[in-house]
PDB file of C-alpha atoms (C1' of nucleotides) in Angstrom:
ATOM      1  CA  MET A   1      23.428  28.459 -36.271  1.00 58.00           C
ATOM      2  CA  ALA A   2      26.523  26.591 -36.731  1.00 50.00           C
ATOM      3  CA  SER A   3      28.208  30.184 -36.941  1.00 46.00           C
ATOM      4  CA  SER A   4      31.697  30.187 -39.326  1.00 53.00           C
ATOM      5  CA  ARG A   5      35.013  30.399 -37.390  1.00 55.00           C
ATOM      6  CA  LYS A   6      36.347  32.565 -38.876  1.00 77.00           C
ATOM      7  CA  VAL A   7      36.898  35.807 -37.187  1.00 80.00           C
ATOM      8  CA  HIS A   8      37.488  39.727 -38.396  1.00 87.00           C
ATOM      9  CA  PRO A   9      40.595  40.045 -40.046  1.00 85.00           C
ATOM     10  CA  LEU A  10      40.894  42.831 -38.647  1.00 89.00           C
ATOM     11  CA  PHE A  11      41.052  41.084 -35.181  1.00 87.00           C
ATOM     12  CA  GLY A  12      41.863  37.491 -35.225  1.00 71.00           C
ATOM     13  CA  ARG A  13      44.680  36.317 -34.673  1.00 64.00           C
ATOM     14  CA  ALA A  14      46.630  33.840 -36.341  1.00 56.00           C
ATOM     15  CA  GLY A  15      45.725  30.062 -34.952  1.00 53.00           C
ATOM     16  CA  ALA A  16      43.224  30.969 -33.012  1.00 53.00           C
ATOM     17  CA  THR A  17      41.496  28.000 -31.356  1.00 55.00           C
ATOM     18  CA  PRO A  18      38.131  28.146 -31.392  1.00 53.00           C
ATOM     19  CA  ARG A  19      36.969  26.700 -28.564  1.00 51.00           C
ATOM     20  CA  ARG A  20      33.255  26.130 -27.499  1.00 48.00           C
ATOM     21  CA  GLN A  21      33.466  24.824 -23.851  1.00 49.00           C
ATOM     22  CA  GLY A  22      33.630  25.964 -20.211  1.00 50.00           C
ATOM     23  CA  ALA A  23      30.567  27.198 -19.811  1.00 57.00           C
ATOM     24  CA  ALA A  24      27.695  25.334 -19.745  1.00 59.00           C
ATOM     25  CA  ASP A  25      26.088  27.236 -23.351  1.00 74.00           C
ATOM     26  CA  PRO A  26      28.823  29.434 -23.834  1.00 71.00           C
ATOM     27  CA  ASN A  27      27.579  29.736 -27.527  1.00 85.00           C
ATOM     28  CA  ALA A  28      24.016  31.310 -26.165  1.00 88.00           C
ATOM     29  CA  VAL A  29      26.034  33.947 -23.952  1.00 93.00           C
ATOM     30  CA  LEU A  30      28.050  35.100 -26.780  1.00 95.00           C
ATOM     31  CA  GLU A  31      24.938  35.118 -29.018  1.00 95.00           C
ATOM     32  CA  ALA A  32      22.853  36.628 -26.089  1.00 96.00           C
ATOM     33  CA  LEU A  33      26.430  39.897 -26.008  1.00 96.00           C
ATOM     34  CA  TRP A  34      26.039  39.935 -30.286  1.00 96.00           C
ATOM     35  CA  GLN A  35      22.281  40.263 -30.480  1.00 96.00           C
ATOM     36  CA  ALA A  36      23.029  43.062 -28.247  1.00 97.00           C
ATOM     37  CA  VAL A  37      25.493  44.710 -30.379  1.00 97.00           C
ATOM     38  CA  SER A  38      23.422  44.509 -33.545  1.00 97.00           C
ATOM     39  CA  ALA A  39      20.595  46.223 -31.240  1.00 96.00           C
ATOM     40  CA  ILE A  40      22.730  49.624 -31.163  1.00 97.00           C
ATOM     41  CA  PRO A  41      20.929  51.813 -33.691  1.00 97.00           C
ATOM     42  CA  ARG A  42      22.284  53.652 -35.893  1.00 97.00           C
ATOM     43  CA  GLY A  43      24.162  56.603 -35.126  1.00 97.00           C
ATOM     44  CA  ARG A  44      24.258  55.773 -31.207  1.00 97.00           C
ATOM     45  CA  VAL A  45      26.535  54.409 -29.704  1.00 97.00           C
ATOM     46  CA  SER A  46      27.491  52.090 -26.608  1.00 97.00           C
ATOM     47  CA  THR A  47      29.958  50.741 -24.149  1.00 97.00           C
ATOM     48  CA  TYR A  48      31.255  47.133 -23.118  1.00 98.00           C
ATOM     49  CA  GLY A  49      29.913  47.090 -19.296  1.00 96.00           C
ATOM     50  CA  GLY A  50      26.354  48.104 -21.887  1.00 97.00           C
ATOM     51  CA  VAL A  51      26.526  45.991 -23.803  1.00 97.00           C
ATOM     52  CA  ALA A  52      27.342  42.734 -21.305  1.00 96.00           C
ATOM     53  CA  LEU A  53      24.039  44.640 -19.286  1.00 96.00           C
ATOM     54  CA  ALA A  54      21.851  44.391 -21.911  1.00 96.00           C
ATOM     55  CA  ALA A  55      23.400  41.387 -22.469  1.00 95.00           C
ATOM     56  CA  GLY A  56      21.807  40.191 -18.735  1.00 94.00           C
ATOM     57  CA  LEU A  57      25.270  39.747 -17.763  1.00 94.00           C
ATOM     58  CA  PRO A  58      25.864  42.963 -15.320  1.00 94.00           C
ATOM     59  CA  GLY A  59      29.756  43.768 -15.002  1.00 94.00           C
ATOM     60  CA  ARG A  60      30.701  41.261 -17.422  1.00 95.00           C
ATOM     61  CA  ALA A  61      32.751  44.426 -19.788  1.00 97.00           C
ATOM     62  CA  ARG A  62      34.818  41.821 -20.425  1.00 96.00           C
ATOM     63  CA  LEU A  63      33.130  39.120 -21.255  1.00 96.00           C
ATOM     64  CA  ALA A  64      31.324  41.492 -24.151  1.00 97.00           C
ATOM     65  CA  GLY A  65      35.139  42.362 -25.620  1.00 96.00           C
ATOM     66  CA  ARG A  66      35.890  38.716 -25.777  1.00 95.00           C
ATOM     67  CA  ALA A  67      32.449  37.963 -27.481  1.00 96.00           C
ATOM     68  CA  LEU A  68      32.909  40.967 -30.062  1.00 97.00           C
ATOM     69  CA  ARG A  69      37.096  39.332 -30.540  1.00 95.00           C
ATOM     70  CA  GLU A  70      35.515  36.437 -31.353  1.00 92.00           C
ATOM     71  CA  ALA A  71      32.722  36.858 -33.271  1.00 94.00           C
ATOM     72  CA  PRO A  72      32.097  36.123 -36.910  1.00 92.00           C
ATOM     73  CA  GLU A  73      32.368  37.751 -39.633  1.00 90.00           C
ATOM     74  CA  GLY A  74      29.353  36.741 -41.240  1.00 91.00           C
ATOM     75  CA  LEU A  75      26.990  38.061 -38.696  1.00 92.00           C
ATOM     76  CA  ASN A  76      28.742  42.018 -39.540  1.00 94.00           C
ATOM     77  CA  LEU A  77      28.177  43.201 -36.294  1.00 96.00           C
ATOM     78  CA  PRO A  78      28.370  46.997 -36.046  1.00 98.00           C
ATOM     79  CA  TRP A  79      31.322  46.318 -33.660  1.00 97.00           C
ATOM     80  CA  HIS A  80      32.263  50.003 -34.690  1.00 98.00           C
ATOM     81  CA  ARG A  81      29.081  51.423 -32.217  1.00 98.00           C
ATOM     82  CA  VAL A  82      30.797  49.672 -29.255  1.00 98.00           C
ATOM     83  CA  LEU A  83      33.376  51.556 -27.083  1.00 98.00           C
ATOM     84  CA  GLY A  84      35.364  51.950 -23.665  1.00 97.00           C
ATOM     85  CA  ALA A  85      33.863  53.573 -20.909  1.00 96.00           C
ATOM     86  CA  GLY A  86      32.267  57.088 -21.515  1.00 95.00           C
ATOM     87  CA  GLY A  87      32.588  56.979 -25.147  1.00 96.00           C
ATOM     88  CA  LYS A  88      36.071  56.235 -26.158  1.00 96.00           C
ATOM     89  CA  ILE A  89      37.338  54.101 -28.323  1.00 97.00           C
ATOM     90  CA  VAL A  90      40.109  51.545 -26.880  1.00 96.00           C
ATOM     91  CA  PHE A  91      42.545  50.310 -29.695  1.00 96.00           C
ATOM     92  CA  PRO A  92      45.457  52.113 -29.761  1.00 93.00           C
ATOM     93  CA  PRO A  93      45.510  55.883 -31.623  1.00 93.00           C
ATOM     94  CA  ALA A  94      47.708  54.153 -34.598  1.00 91.00           C
ATOM     95  CA  SER A  95      46.386  50.608 -34.446  1.00 92.00           C
ATOM     96  CA  SER A  96      44.315  49.604 -38.512  1.00 93.00           C
ATOM     97  CA  ALA A  97      40.980  48.619 -36.165  1.00 95.00           C
ATOM     98  CA  TYR A  98      41.533  52.250 -34.958  1.00 96.00           C
ATOM     99  CA  ARG A  99      40.813  53.642 -37.753  1.00 95.00           C
ATOM    100  CA  GLU A 100      38.011  51.735 -39.737  1.00 96.00           C
ATOM    101  CA  GLN A 101      36.032  52.458 -36.345  1.00 97.00           C
ATOM    102  CA  CYS A 102      36.462  56.160 -36.131  1.00 97.00           C
ATOM    103  CA  ARG A 103      36.182  56.310 -40.005  1.00 97.00           C
ATOM    104  CA  ARG A 104      33.218  54.326 -39.612  1.00 97.00           C
ATOM    105  CA  LEU A 105      31.447  56.148 -37.587  1.00 98.00           C
ATOM    106  CA  ARG A 106      31.972  58.923 -38.984  1.00 97.00           C
ATOM    107  CA  ALA A 107      30.148  57.478 -41.812  1.00 98.00           C
ATOM    108  CA  GLU A 108      27.088  57.670 -39.342  1.00 97.00           C
ATOM    109  CA  GLY A 109      27.635  60.819 -38.497  1.00 97.00           C
ATOM    110  CA  VAL A 110      28.913  60.795 -35.083  1.00 97.00           C
ATOM    111  CA  VAL A 111      31.393  63.121 -34.205  1.00 97.00           C
ATOM    112  CA  VAL A 112      34.876  61.184 -33.084  1.00 96.00           C
ATOM    113  CA  LYS A 113      37.584  63.606 -32.064  1.00 95.00           C
ATOM    114  CA  GLY A 114      40.486  62.694 -30.060  1.00 94.00           C
ATOM    115  CA  GLY A 115      39.275  58.911 -30.139  1.00 95.00           C
ATOM    116  CA  ARG A 116      36.115  59.724 -28.218  1.00 96.00           C
ATOM    117  CA  VAL A 117      32.594  60.791 -28.994  1.00 97.00           C
ATOM    118  CA  ASP A 118      29.981  62.976 -27.684  1.00 95.00           C
ATOM    119  CA  ARG A 119      28.159  62.275 -24.640  1.00 93.00           C
ATOM    120  CA  ALA A 120      24.828  62.789 -26.434  1.00 94.00           C
ATOM    121  CA  VAL A 121      25.192  59.905 -28.844  1.00 96.00           C
ATOM    122  CA  LEU A 122      26.189  57.373 -26.787  1.00 95.00           C
ATOM    123  CA  LEU A 123      22.947  55.429 -25.505  1.00 94.00           C
ATOM    124  CA  ALA A 124      22.279  55.298 -22.232  1.00 89.00           C
ATOM    125  CA  PRO A 125      22.037  51.340 -19.609  1.00 83.00           C
ATOM    126  CA  GLY A 126      18.014  50.725 -20.573  1.00 79.00           C
ATOM    127  CA  GLU A 127      17.815  53.027 -23.035  1.00 86.00           C
ATOM    128  CA  ARG A 128      16.895  52.013 -26.923  1.00 81.00           C
TER     129      ARG A 128
ATOM    130  C1'  DT B   1      47.154  23.057 -11.542  1.00 91.39           C
ATOM    131  C1'  DG B   2      49.324  27.491 -11.487  1.00 91.39           C
ATOM    132  C1'  DT B   3      49.802  32.438 -13.549  1.00 91.39           C
ATOM    133  C1'  DA B   4      49.646  35.417 -17.300  1.00 91.39           C
ATOM    134  C1'  DT B   5      46.737  38.088 -20.144  1.00 91.39           C
ATOM    135  C1'  DG B   6      42.752  41.022 -22.384  1.00 91.39           C
ATOM    136  C1'  DA B   7      38.388  44.721 -28.166  1.00 91.39           C
ATOM    137  C1'  DC B   8      36.722  46.465 -19.718  1.00 91.39           C
ATOM    138  C1'  DC B   9      35.226  48.969 -15.494  1.00 91.39           C
ATOM    139  C1'  DC B  10      35.049  52.207 -11.116  1.00 91.39           C
ATOM    140  C1'  DT B  11      37.081  54.130  -7.146  1.00 91.39           C
ATOM    141  C1'  DG B  12      39.974  56.668  -4.950  1.00 91.39           C
ATOM    142  C1'  DA B  13      44.592  59.531  -4.487  1.00 91.39           C
TER     143       DA B  13
ATOM    144  C1'  DC C   1      45.209  64.614 -16.929  1.00 91.39           C
ATOM    145  C1'  DT C   2      47.454  60.385 -14.503  1.00 91.39           C
ATOM    146  C1'  DC C   3      48.583  56.634 -11.227  1.00 91.39           C
ATOM    147  C1'  DA C   4      47.301  52.994  -8.470  1.00 91.39           C
ATOM    148  C1'  DG C   5      43.871  48.938  -6.526  1.00 91.39           C
ATOM    149  C1'  DG C   6      40.492  45.208  -6.874  1.00 91.39           C
ATOM    150  C1'  DG C   7      37.158  43.721  -9.726  1.00 91.39           C
ATOM    151  C1'  DC C   8      35.511  40.127 -13.182  1.00 91.39           C
ATOM    152  C1'  DC C   9      36.919  35.768 -15.895  1.00 91.39           C
ATOM    153  C1'  DA C  10      37.508  32.698 -20.832  1.00 91.39           C
ATOM    154  C1'  DT C  11      41.432  31.033 -22.252  1.00 91.39           C
ATOM    155  C1'  DA C  12      46.684  30.558 -23.102  1.00 91.39           C
ATOM    156  C1'  DC C  13      50.607  28.089 -21.869  1.00 91.39           C
TER     157       DC C  13
END
DNA sequence: TGTATGACCCTGA
DNA sequence: CTCAGGGCCATAC
């Protein structure tokens, strides 16, 4: 599916060159990660490690982060449901990304406090 | 070709 | 709580 090269304005850096090479099927890996993200139910959250695991890429949390950064806007991924280990927002509290994520989560009824969410809303690995 | 960096994670002190 | 150290690996320069 020829995804658009346009990335999210909140994270996409000017002059970023979209490269899809290096691995056998880099696009397949990205799609697997994006799919895992879109599978997170509303009102719940997951972690980068959890997303990577769900995509069949254990130990590649970093790659999950990359995938999200490179994700085209058109996919409308629920990126705000992806947090760091333990359920904490990885963005600097002063950043617009942090505020946006916070806002979106609260809009779904998720309580964000001190840049973290309650354990209960955090999706356990292997959990739906 | 080598070094640096990053929407990460875990363990241990 | 902070800090350090190791792992992971695609991109950028």
